Amino acid sequence: TFPLALDLGSGRGYIAQHLTKETVENLIQVDIAENALKNAVASEIPTVHVVADEEFLPFKEDTFDLVVSSLSLHWVNDLPRAFKEIHQVLKPDGVFIGAMFGGDTLYELRCSLQLAELEREGGFSPHVSPFTAVSDLGHLLSRAGFNTLTVDTDEIQVSYPGLFEVMEDLQGKYVLRMGESNCSWNRKPLLHRETMLAAAAIYREMYGNSDGSVPATFQIYYMIGWKFHESQARPAQRGSATVSLGDLAKIDTLLSRGKK
């Protein structure tokens, strides 16, 4: 049971819908978008809404038993600082559970736009927000002070009629759409019509499905990190092992002898 939990980048409260008051007694939802918090879905858990930046959390050190964040951290300008802020507001033995988009997200769209721009305009500008590589994630969490880390990846493919439907779904502001667009400050403000048509053709030619649709890949990183506490399990002392990893092939024989 977590007496006090923080939902970081909560949006309209999607995570809260899947939490129970038996597990989380009180919840604070934080998002930098005030309108999202105003339209948050009701939850059975007593909830407080706070408008704040993930990089400058307005909470005292050692406040929360649990911090969760779902698919919002790719919007953060300074991810190492955000992880340090999360670590700071956690209580000792508190846990951070997060999910964020990874480096292979929308690679089909990115590649198609870049090839089309190179062909039609002689150069290209980033049109999809940058994403973190999984090889960096564990290091960033460790630097922030987390221990007993777990990092996993997953890929979800969604089929669309074409490139324009992919972009409409990413940029749409409706309830069931993602409301995602490019956050890079130096991005090109617009794409020419000829470039967009070329990108749509490249997308279909390079990645198209047999049924005429095109795939859009979303790579998701899942992470768990704990704040240190004396009660936590620690690695065994170096050299204390009684069985070599080289003996794994003989494990049945070893177990039959009663050796552990």
Short mmCIF file of C-alpha atoms in Angstrom, two decimals, residues 106 109-110 113-114 117 121 123-130 167 170-171 181-184 187-192 195-196:
data_model
loop_
_atom_site.label_atom_id
_atom_site.label_comp_id
_atom_site.label_asym_id
_atom_site.label_seq_id
_atom_site.Cartn_x
_atom_site.Cartn_y
_atom_site.Cartn_z
CA LEU A 106 7.88 6.23 -35.68
CA LEU A 109 7.59 8.15 -40.64
CA ARG A 110 10.95 9.75 -39.88
CA LEU A 113 10.03 12.35 -44.45
CA GLN A 114 13.82 12.60 -44.52
CA GLU A 117 12.93 16.16 -48.21
CA GLU A 121 14.45 20.09 -51.21
CA GLY A 123 18.15 18.67 -47.19
CA PHE A 124 15.97 17.76 -44.24
CA SER A 125 14.83 19.07 -40.88
CA PRO A 126 13.62 17.00 -37.89
CA HIS A 127 9.85 16.57 -38.05
CA VAL A 128 9.51 14.05 -35.20
CA SER A 129 10.54 14.73 -31.60
CA PRO A 130 13.86 13.17 -30.49
CA MET A 167 0.21 12.50 -38.98
CA LEU A 170 -0.34 12.27 -33.98
CA GLN A 171 -1.33 15.93 -34.18
CA SER A 181 3.64 16.99 -32.47
CA ASN A 182 7.28 17.90 -32.92
CA CYS A 183 8.65 19.73 -29.89
CA SER A 184 12.03 20.68 -31.43
CA ARG A 187 12.14 22.45 -36.58
CA LYS A 188 11.05 23.54 -40.05
CA PRO A 189 7.64 25.24 -39.72
CA LEU A 190 6.03 23.51 -42.71
CA LEU A 191 6.44 20.85 -45.37
CA HIS A 192 5.76 21.54 -49.03
CA THR A 195 7.39 16.74 -50.33
CA MET A 196 4.43 15.35 -48.39
#
